[in-house]
XYZ file of C-alpha atoms in Angstrom:
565
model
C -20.047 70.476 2.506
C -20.525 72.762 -0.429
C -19.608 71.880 -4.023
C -16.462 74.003 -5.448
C -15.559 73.408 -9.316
C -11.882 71.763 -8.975
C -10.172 69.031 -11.335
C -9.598 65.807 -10.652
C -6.559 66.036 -9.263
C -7.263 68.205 -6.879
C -10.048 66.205 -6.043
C -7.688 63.210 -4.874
C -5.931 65.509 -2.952
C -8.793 67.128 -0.928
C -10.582 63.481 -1.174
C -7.388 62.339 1.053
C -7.512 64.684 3.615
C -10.928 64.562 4.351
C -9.919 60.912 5.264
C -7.307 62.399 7.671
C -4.556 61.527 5.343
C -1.071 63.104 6.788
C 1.590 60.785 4.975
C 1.954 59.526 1.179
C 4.853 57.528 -0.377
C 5.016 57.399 -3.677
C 7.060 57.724 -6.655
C 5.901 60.250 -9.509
C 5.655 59.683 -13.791
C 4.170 60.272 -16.619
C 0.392 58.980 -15.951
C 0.223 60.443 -12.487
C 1.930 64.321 -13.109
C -1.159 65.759 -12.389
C -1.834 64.518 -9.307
C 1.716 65.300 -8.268
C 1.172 68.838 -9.481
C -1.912 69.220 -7.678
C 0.218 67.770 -4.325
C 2.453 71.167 -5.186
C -0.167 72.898 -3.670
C -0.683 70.958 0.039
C 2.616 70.580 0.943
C 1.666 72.395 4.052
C -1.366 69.708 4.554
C -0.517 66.434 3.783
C 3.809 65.134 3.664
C 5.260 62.955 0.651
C 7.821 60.930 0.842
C 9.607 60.405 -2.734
C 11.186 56.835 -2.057
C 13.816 55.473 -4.574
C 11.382 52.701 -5.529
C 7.921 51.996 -6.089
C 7.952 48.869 -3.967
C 9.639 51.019 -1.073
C 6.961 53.015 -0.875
C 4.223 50.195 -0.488
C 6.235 48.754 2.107
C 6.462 52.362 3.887
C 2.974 53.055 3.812
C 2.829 49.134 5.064
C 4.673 50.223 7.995
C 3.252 53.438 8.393
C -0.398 51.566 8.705
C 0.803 48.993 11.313
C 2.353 51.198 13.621
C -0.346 53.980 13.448
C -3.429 51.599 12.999
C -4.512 53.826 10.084
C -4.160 53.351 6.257
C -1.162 53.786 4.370
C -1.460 55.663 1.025
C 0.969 55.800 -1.913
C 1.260 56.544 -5.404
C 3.020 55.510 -8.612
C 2.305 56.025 -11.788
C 1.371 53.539 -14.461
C 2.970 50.555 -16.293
C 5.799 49.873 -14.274
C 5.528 51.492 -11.905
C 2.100 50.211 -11.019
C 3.555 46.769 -11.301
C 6.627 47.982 -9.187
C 3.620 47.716 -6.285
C 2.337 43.919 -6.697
C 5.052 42.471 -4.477
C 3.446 44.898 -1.713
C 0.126 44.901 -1.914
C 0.426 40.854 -2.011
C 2.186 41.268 1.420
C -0.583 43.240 2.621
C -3.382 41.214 1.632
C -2.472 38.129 3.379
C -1.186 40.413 6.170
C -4.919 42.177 6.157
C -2.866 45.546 6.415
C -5.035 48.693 5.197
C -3.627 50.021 2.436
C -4.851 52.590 -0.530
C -2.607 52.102 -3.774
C -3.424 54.979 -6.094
C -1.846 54.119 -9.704
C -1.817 56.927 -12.715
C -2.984 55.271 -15.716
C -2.718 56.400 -19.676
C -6.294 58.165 -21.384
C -9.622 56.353 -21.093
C -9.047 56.558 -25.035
C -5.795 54.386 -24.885
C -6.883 51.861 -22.613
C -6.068 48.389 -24.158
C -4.141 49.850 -27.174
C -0.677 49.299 -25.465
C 0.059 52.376 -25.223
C 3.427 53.609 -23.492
C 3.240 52.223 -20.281
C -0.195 50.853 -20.467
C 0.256 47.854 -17.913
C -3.708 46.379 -16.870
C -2.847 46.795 -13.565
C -6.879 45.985 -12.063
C -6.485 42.417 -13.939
C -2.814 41.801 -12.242
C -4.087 42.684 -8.467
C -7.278 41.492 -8.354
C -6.477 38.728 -6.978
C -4.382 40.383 -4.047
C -6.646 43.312 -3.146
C -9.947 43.417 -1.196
C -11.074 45.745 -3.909
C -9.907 47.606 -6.903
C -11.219 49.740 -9.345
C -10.394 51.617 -12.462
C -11.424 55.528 -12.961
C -12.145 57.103 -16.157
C -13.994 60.016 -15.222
C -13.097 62.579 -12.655
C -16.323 62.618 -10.932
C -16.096 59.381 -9.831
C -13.193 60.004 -8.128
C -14.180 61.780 -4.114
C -16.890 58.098 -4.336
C -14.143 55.871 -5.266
C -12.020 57.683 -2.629
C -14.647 57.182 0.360
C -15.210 53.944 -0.644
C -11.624 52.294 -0.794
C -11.037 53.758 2.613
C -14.171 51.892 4.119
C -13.277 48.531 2.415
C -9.206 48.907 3.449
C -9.709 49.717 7.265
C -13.258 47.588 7.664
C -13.463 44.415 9.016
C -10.449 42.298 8.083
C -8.054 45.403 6.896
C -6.829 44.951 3.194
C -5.062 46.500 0.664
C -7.224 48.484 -2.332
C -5.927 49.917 -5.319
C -7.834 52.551 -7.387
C -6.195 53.013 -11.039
C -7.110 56.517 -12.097
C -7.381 57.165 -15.819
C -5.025 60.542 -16.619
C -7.870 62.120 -18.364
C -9.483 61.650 -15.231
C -6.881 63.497 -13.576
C -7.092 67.063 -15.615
C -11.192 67.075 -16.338
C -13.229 69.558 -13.587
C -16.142 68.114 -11.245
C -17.876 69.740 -9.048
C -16.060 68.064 -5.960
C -18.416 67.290 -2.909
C -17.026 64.550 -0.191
C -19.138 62.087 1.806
C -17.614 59.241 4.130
C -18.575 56.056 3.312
C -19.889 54.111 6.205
C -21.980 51.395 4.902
C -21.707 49.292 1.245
C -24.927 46.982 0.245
C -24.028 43.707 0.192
C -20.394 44.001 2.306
C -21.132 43.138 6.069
C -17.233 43.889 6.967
C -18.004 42.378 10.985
C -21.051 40.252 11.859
C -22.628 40.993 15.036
C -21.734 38.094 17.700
C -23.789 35.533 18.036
C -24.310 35.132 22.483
C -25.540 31.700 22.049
C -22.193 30.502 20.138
C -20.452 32.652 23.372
C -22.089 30.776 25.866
C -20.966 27.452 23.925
C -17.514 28.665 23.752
C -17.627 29.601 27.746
C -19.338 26.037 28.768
C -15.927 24.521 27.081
C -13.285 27.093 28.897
C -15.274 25.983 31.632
C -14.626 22.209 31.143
C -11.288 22.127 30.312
C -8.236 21.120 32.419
C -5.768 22.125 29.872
C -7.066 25.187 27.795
C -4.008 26.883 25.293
C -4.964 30.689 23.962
C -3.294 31.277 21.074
C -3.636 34.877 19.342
C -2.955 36.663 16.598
C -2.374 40.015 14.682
C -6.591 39.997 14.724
C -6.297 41.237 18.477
C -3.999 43.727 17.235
C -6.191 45.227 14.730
C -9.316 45.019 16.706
C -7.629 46.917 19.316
C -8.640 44.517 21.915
C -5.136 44.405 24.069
C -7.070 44.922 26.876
C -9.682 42.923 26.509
C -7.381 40.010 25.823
C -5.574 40.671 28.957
C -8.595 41.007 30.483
C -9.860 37.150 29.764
C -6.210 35.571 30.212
C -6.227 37.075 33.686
C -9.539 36.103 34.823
C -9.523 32.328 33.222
C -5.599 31.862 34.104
C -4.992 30.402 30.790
C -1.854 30.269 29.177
C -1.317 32.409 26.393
C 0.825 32.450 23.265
C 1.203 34.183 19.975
C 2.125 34.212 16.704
C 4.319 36.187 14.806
C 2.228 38.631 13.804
C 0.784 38.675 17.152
C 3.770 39.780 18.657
C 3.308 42.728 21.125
C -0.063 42.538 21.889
C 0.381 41.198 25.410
C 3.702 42.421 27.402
C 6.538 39.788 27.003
C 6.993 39.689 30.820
C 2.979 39.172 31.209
C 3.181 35.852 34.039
C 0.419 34.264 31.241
C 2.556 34.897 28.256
C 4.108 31.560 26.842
C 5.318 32.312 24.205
C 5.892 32.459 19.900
C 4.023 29.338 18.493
C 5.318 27.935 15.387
C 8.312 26.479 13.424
C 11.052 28.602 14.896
C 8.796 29.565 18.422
C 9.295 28.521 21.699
C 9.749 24.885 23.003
C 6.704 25.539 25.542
C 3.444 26.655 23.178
C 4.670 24.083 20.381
C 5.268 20.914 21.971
C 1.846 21.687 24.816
C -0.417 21.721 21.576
C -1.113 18.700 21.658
C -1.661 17.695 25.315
C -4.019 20.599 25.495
C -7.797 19.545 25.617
C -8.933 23.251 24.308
C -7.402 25.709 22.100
C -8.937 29.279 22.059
C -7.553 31.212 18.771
C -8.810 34.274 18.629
C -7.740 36.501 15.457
C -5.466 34.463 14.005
C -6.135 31.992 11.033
C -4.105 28.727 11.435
C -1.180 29.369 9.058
C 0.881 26.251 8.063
C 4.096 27.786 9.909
C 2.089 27.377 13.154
C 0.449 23.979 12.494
C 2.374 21.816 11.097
C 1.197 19.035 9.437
C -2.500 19.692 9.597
C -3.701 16.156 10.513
C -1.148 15.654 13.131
C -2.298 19.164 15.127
C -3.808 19.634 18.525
C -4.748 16.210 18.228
C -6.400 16.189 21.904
C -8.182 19.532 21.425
C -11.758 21.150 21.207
C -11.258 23.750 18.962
C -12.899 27.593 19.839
C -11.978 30.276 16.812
C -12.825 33.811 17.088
C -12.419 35.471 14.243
C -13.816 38.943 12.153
C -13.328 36.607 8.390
C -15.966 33.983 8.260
C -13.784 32.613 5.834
C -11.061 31.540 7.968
C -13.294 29.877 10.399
C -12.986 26.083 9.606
C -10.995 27.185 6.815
C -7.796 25.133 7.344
C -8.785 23.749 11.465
C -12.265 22.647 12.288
C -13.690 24.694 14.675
C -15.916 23.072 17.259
C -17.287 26.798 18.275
C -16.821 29.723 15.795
C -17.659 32.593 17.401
C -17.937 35.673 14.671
C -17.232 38.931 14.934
C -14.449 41.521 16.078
C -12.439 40.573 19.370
C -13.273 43.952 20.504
C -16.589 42.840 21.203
C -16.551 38.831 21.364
C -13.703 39.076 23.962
C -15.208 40.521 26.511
C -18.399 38.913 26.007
C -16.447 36.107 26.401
C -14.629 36.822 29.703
C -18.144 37.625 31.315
C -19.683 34.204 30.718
C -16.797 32.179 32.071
C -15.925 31.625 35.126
C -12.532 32.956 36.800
C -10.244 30.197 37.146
C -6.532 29.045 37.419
C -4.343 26.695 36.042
C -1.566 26.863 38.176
C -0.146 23.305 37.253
C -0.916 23.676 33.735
C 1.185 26.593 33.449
C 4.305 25.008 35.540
C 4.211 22.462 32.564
C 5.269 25.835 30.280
C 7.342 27.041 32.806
C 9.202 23.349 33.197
C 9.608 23.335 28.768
C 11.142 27.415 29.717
C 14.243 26.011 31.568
C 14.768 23.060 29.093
C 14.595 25.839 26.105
C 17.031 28.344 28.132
C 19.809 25.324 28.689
C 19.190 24.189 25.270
C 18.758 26.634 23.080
C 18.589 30.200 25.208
C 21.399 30.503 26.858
C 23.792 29.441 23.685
C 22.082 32.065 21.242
C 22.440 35.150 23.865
C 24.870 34.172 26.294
C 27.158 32.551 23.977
C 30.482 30.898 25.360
C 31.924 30.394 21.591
C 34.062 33.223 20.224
C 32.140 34.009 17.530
C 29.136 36.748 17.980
C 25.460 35.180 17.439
C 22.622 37.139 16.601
C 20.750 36.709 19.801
C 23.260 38.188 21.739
C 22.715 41.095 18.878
C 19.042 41.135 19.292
C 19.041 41.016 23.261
C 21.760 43.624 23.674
C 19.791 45.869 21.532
C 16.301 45.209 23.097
C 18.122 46.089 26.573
C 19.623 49.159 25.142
C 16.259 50.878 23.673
C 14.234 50.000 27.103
C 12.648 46.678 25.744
C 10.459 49.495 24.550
C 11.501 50.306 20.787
C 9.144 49.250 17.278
C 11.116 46.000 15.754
C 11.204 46.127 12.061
C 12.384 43.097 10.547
C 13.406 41.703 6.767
C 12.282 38.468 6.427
C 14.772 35.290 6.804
C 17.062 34.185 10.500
C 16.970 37.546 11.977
C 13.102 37.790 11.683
C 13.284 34.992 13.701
C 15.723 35.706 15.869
C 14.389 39.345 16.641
C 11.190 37.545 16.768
C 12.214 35.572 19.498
C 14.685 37.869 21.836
C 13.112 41.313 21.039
C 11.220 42.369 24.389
C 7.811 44.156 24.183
C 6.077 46.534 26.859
C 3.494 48.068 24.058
C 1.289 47.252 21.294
C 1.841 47.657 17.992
C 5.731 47.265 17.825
C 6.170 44.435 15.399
C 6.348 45.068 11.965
C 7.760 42.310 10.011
C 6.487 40.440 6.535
C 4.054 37.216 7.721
C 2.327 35.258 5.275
C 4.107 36.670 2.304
C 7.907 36.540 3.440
C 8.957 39.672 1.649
C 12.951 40.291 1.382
C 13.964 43.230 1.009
C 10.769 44.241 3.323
C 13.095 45.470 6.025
C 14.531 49.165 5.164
C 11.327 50.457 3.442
C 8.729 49.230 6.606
C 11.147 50.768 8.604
C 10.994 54.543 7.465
C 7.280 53.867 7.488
C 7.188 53.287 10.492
C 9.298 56.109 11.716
C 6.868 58.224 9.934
C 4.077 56.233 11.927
C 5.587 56.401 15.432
C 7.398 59.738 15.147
C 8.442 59.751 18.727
C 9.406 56.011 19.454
C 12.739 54.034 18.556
C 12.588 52.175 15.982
C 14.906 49.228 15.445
C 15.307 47.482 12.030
C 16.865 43.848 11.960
C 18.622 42.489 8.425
C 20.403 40.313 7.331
C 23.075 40.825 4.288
C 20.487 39.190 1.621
C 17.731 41.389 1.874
C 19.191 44.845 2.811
C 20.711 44.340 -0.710
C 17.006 44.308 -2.384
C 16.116 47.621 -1.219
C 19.002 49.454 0.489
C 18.721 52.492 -1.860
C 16.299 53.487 0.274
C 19.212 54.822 2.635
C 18.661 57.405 0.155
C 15.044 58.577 1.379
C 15.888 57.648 5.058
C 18.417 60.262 5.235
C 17.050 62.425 3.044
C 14.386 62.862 5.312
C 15.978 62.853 8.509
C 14.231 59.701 10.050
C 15.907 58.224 12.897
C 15.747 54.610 12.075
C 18.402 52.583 13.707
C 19.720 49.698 11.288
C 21.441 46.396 12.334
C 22.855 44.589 9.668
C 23.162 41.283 11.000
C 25.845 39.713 8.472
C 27.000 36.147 8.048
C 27.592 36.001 4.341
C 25.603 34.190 3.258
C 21.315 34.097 2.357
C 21.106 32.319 6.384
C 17.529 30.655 6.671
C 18.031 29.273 3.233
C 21.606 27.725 4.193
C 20.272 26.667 7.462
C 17.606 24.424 5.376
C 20.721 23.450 3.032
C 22.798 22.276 6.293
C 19.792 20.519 7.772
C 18.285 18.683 5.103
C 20.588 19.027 1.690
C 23.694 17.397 3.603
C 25.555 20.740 3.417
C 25.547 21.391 -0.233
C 25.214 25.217 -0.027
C 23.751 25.525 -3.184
C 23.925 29.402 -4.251
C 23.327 30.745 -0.993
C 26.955 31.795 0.055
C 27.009 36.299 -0.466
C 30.156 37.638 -1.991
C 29.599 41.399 -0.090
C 30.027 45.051 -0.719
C 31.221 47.783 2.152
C 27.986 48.104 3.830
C 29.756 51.116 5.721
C 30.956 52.607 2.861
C 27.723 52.437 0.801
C 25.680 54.119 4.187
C 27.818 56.568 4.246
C 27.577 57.623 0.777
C 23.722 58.595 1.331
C 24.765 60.320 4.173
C 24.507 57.654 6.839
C 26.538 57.153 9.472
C 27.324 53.729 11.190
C 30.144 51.187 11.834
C 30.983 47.324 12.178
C 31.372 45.109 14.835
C 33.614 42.334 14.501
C 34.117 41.330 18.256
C 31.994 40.626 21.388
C 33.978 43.463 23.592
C 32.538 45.655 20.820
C 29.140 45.125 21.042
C 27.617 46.816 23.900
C 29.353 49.830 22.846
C 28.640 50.225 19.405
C 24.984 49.452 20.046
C 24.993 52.205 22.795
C 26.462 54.371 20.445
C 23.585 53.699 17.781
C 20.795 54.079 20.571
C 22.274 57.450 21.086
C 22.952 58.832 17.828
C 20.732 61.563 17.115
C 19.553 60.557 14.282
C 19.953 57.740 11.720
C 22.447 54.829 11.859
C 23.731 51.865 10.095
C 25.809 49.131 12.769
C 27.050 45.978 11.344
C 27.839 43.090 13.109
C 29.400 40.095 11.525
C 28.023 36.822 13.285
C 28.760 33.202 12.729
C 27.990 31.800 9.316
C 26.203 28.564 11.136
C 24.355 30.752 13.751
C 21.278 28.580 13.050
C 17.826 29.219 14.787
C 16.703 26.400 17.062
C 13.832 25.488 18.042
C 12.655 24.342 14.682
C 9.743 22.593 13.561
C 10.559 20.555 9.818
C 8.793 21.582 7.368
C 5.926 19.529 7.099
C 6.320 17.913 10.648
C 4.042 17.996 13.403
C 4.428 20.747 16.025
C 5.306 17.484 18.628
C 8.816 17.211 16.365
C 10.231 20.019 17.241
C 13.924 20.154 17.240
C 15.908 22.150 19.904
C 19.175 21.790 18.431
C 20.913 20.248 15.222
């Protein structure tokens, strides 16, 4: 490519679209004008989205990355509004969701004088990025560019952030762009290793009760298939976590279900009567173990995994096997032998009907007057084909949606893991409108978090995005009462919501929607959401103690699962 004398501004611009950059949130100031006024210029190339707040638009391009499997870009300027980003790029780091933050920043000259708006925005997200780095001069910038896309979508995805000096910004370079495909030192995926493989195969092999339990790693990797692949030929149970969610088909005969404190009854309590457990690309988080010492007590241990860190890291692995699942699954599945497990899966399907009688039936077939959110969350998965993106806030209706929301595609989940953002909900949704232009998208919250970010109405509308929101409302901040019901002998400490007109407040921005206050109202309203061309706000008001069952206790074993209070 030839050189062309451009500033720096213009550089980030043309640096973005040589990395085949079509969508940037962001918010604009002071310490980033230039770069917005070089944006003037590409409207025609690249879209922005102006969101209402800085942390809406890290949660867009969040949602934008996980439903398109590319990185999500955004910009705000400096000071606060860098800082306005933290609570995002945290979520994305222990998410591993490619992201590249680009933050204005005051003069080289001013740095460290507290200057107006000076934050030191490389010292607060260090430790929540895979990389960051501060420019002061504008030919560093198409480098710094190339490189924060390698290290965001390489390997284990992360977030980066690169704080450009506004100096930076107006001085000319003589702009020349090179992909970066290689960094000495970073080995982003290790090559597998065919002896560990064979290892791993000789104990599938062995085992009379083998548990696969994957994550968002499969996901990422793009290995659906080759996850399907193995489960079909080994006959091994299969379940996921919540991150995992939608990278097998929920009607898949080897799908078991959501492991963890609110998954099913089948893939928790089985853990430990297993004698192997396969994880491939997911790490062990504590809402899936349990108390660490208690879990998969009667288990080998095989982890698959792109992070050498993570291997060993919180489970000890008798096998690691390192490397992507793209290549270590199939690998895999061609050194064991095909196999079933016929009674080993009637042992899931056995814990199925004590779950549906239990639990089940009573959250979506309810009998009690008052509506439940599972009846919400089925109706509405029914309604859009079982074939819409979920979006989720974080609290009961992650859950809930979680656990009633049917799948027939990858990439459809797009809900707050590790970090359990509120307020996550509204933002990832428009993102991932923006991601999946032509699929239904569904976004679950509850009346706690929509409060947190539901000026972004304002850019939803504004942009014509066809996001379908159900406000699931029960007064009151729900997982956080459930807790104070369970174990705080109903002292409901602060968590009880003293509302605003939801309706009213949507259809100031422009939105149009309605509430649902009984069960012979349901079906219709959501039919009439579905169908609304364009975007829509229903509210249904569901039982205050609508609790989520089953639940593991925090700090429990997975064998103490509760099914009901």
């Amino acid at each position: 490519m030839a050189t062309k004398r451009i500033t720096g501004s213009q550089a980030i611009i043309l640096s973005l679209l040589e990395e085949g950059v079509d969508t940037i949130f962001g918010y604009p100031g002071g310490a980033i004008m230039p770069v917005y006024d070089a944006l003037y210029d590409f409207d025609k190339q690249v879209t922005h989205i102006l969101t209402r707040h800085e942390q809406g638009a890290v949660h867009a391009a969040e949602g934008y990355a996980k439903v398109s499997g590319k990185a999500g870009v955004c910009f705000a300027t400096s000071g606060p509004g860098a800082t306005n980003l933290i609570t995002g790029i945290a979520d994305a780091q222990i998410d591993s969701i490619p992201l590249v933050c680009i933050t204005g920043q005051v003069a080289s000259p001013l740095l460290g004088t507290d200057a107006f708006q000076e934050s030191d925005v490389i010292g607060l997200s260090m430790p929540i990025t895979k990389w960051n780095y501060q420019v002061t001069e504008a030919s560093e910038i198409p480098e710094a560019i190339a490189k924060a896309f390698y290290i965001a979508q390489s390997g284990r995805p992360g977030p980066v952030l690169l704080d450009i000096a506004k100096d930076a910004q107006v001085q000319e370079l003589d702009f020349e762009y090179k992909k970066c495909t290689k960094i000495r030192s970073y080995i982003p995926e290790h090559p597998v290793d065919p002896f560990k493989v064979k290892e791993a195969a000789e104990l599938i092999d062995a085992a009379k009760k083998p548990l696969l339990l994957f994550g968002q790693g499969v996901i990422i990797a793009n290995a659906e298939q080759e996850l399907k692949d193995f489960v079909e030929k080994t006959g091994i149970p299969a379940a996921w976590t919540l991150l995992g969610l939608s990278a097998l088909p929920s009607n898949h005969p080897l799908n078991v279900g959501m492991l963890g404190m609110h998954g099913n009854y089948g893939p928790n309590i089985k853990t430990n009567e297993a004698d192997l457990i396969i994880a491939v690309g997911m790490r062990f988080d504590d809402r899936v173990t349990g108390k660490v010492s208690s879990y998969a007590t009667n288990a080998k241990i095989i982890h698959l995994e792109v992070d050498p860190a993570e291997i060993g890291k919180i489970v000890k692995a008798d096998v690691g096997v390192l490397g992507s699942a793209k290549k270590s699954l199939p690998m895999l599945t061609m050194n064991v032998k095909a196999n079933k497990h016929e009674a080993w899966l009637r042992e899931f399907r056995d814990c199925d009907k004590i779950e549906m009688e239990k639990v089940i039936r009573k959250d979506t077939f309810p009998s009690k007057e008052g509506l439940t959110m599972g009846e919400v969350v089925r109706l509405t998965s029914e309604k859009a084909n079982n074939d819409a993106v979920l979006v989720t806030d974080v609290g009961q209706q992650q859950m809930i949606a979680a656990r009633y929301f049917k799948f027939t595609q990858s990439k459809s989940i797009v809900t707050s893991g590790g970090l359990g953002t509120m307020g996550y909900g509204v933002p990832a949704a428009l993102g991932a409108q923006l991601g999946a232009k032509h699929r239904t998208v569904c976004c679950f919250v509850g009346d706690g978090g929509f409060q947190m970010t539901l000026q972004e109405l304002g850019t939803i509308v504004q942009n014509k995005l066809p996001v379908k929101i159900i406000l699931l409302n029960n007064n009151f901040l729900g997982m956080v009462r459930q807790w104070q019901q369970l174990f705080f002998d109903r002292r409901y400490s602060f968590t009880e919501l003293h509302n605003p007109n939801f309706i009213m407040i949507a259809n100031g921005f422009g939105m149009p929607g309605h509430k649902v206050t009984k069960r012979e109202e349901l079906e219709a309203g959501i039919e009439k959401m579905i169908a609304h061309d364009g975007p829509y706000i229903l509210e249904v008001i569901v039982e205050k103690e609508d609790n989520v069952f089953p639940m593991v206790p925090s700090g429990a074993s997975v064998s103490d699962i509760i099914l009901e209070a």
